[in-house]
PDB file of C-alpha atoms in Angstrom:
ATOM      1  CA  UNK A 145     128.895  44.161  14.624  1.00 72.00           C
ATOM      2  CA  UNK A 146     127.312  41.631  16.970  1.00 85.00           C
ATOM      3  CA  UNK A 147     124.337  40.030  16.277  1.00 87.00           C
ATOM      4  CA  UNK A 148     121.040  40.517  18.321  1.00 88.00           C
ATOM      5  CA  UNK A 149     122.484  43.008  20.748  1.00 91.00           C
ATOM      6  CA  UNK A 150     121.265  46.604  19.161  1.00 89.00           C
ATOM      7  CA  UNK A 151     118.563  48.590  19.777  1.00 89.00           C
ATOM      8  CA  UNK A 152     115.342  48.020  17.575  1.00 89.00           C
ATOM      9  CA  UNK A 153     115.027  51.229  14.852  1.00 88.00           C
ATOM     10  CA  UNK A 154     111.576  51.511  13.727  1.00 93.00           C
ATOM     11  CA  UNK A 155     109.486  53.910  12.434  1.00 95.00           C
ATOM     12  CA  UNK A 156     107.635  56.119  15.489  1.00 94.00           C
ATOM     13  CA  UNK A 157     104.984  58.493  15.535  1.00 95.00           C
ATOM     14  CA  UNK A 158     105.651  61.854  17.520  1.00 93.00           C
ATOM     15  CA  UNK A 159     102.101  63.199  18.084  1.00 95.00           C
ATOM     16  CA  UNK A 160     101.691  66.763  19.737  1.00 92.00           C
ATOM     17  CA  UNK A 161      98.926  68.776  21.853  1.00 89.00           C
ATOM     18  CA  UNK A 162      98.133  71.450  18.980  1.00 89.00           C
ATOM     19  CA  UNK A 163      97.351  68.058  16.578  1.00 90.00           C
ATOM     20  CA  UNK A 164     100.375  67.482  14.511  1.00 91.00           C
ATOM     21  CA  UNK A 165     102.207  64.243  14.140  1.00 94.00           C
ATOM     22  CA  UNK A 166     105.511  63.596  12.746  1.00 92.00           C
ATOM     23  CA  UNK A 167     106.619  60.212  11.464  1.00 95.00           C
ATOM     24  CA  UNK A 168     110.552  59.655  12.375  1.00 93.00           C
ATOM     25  CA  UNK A 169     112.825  56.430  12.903  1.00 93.00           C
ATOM     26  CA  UNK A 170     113.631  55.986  16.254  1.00 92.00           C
ATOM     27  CA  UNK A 171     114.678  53.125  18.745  1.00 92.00           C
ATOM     28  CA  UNK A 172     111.635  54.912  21.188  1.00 90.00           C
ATOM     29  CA  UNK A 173     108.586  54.012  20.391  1.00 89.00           C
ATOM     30  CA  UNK A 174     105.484  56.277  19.765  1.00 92.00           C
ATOM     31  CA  UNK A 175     106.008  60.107  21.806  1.00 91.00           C
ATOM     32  CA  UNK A 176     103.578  62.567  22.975  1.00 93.00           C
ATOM     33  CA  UNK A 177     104.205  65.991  22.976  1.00 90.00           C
ATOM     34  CA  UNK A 178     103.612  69.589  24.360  1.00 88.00           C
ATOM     35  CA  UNK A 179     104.835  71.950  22.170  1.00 86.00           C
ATOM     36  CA  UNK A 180     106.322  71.367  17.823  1.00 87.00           C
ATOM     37  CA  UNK A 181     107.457  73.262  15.249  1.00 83.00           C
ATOM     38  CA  UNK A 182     104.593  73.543  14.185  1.00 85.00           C
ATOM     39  CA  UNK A 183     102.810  75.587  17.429  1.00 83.00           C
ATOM     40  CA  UNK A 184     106.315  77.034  19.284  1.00 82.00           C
ATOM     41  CA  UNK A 185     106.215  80.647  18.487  1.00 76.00           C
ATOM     42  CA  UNK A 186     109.838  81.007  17.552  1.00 78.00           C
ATOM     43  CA  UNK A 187     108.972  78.918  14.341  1.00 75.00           C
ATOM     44  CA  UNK A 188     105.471  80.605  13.803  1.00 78.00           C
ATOM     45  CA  UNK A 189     106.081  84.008  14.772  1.00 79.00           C
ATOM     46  CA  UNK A 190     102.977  84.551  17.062  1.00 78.00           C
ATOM     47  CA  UNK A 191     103.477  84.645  20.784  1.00 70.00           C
ATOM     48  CA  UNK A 192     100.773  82.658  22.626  1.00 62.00           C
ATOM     49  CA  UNK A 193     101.286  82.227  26.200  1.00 64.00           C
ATOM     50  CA  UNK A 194     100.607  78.819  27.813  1.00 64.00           C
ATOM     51  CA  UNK A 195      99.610  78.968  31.631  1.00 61.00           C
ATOM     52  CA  UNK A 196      99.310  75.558  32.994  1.00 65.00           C
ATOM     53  CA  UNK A 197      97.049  75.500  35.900  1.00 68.00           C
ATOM     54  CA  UNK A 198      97.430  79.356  36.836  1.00 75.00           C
ATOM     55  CA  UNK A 199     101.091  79.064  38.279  1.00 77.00           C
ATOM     56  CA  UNK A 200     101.724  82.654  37.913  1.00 77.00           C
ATOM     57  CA  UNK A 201      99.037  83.759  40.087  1.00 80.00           C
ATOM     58  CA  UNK A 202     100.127  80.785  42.211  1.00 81.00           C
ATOM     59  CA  UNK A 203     103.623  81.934  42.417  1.00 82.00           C
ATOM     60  CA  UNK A 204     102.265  85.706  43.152  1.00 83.00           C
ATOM     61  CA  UNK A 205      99.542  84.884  45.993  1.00 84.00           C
ATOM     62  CA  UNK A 206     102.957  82.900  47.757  1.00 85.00           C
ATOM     63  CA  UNK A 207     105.546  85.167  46.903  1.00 88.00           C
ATOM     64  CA  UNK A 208     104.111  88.305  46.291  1.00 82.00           C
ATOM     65  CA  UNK A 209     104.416  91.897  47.961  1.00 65.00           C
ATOM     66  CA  UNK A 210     103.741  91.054  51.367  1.00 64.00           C
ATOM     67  CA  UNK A 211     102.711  94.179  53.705  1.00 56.00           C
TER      68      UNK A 211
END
């Protein structure tokens, strides 16, 4: 292997929106994120719905029955 031409592999901190973090090698640096094993509902087995910003009614006031 050449020298000096790979990536840099250090340890990075994955943080996510329900307060986890999860320390991991990778050549990214620190990640934020939405959803982890630790909230998604396939892994917890609770549904919890997430509406950002009320797009469903959104999407139903522009697209909805019209008469």
């Amino acid at each position: 292997m050449k020298a000096k031409i790979h990536p840099k592999y250090d340890i990075s901190t994955i943080k996510c929106a329900c307060g986890s973090s999860f320390k991991i090698r990778s050549s990214v640096g620190d990640i934020d994120i939405e959803i982890c094993s630790s909230c998604h509902p396939f892994f917890t087995g609770q549904q919890k719905l997430i509406d950002t910003a009320g797009r469903i009614e959104k999407f139903k006031k522009k697209y909805g029955a019209k008469k």
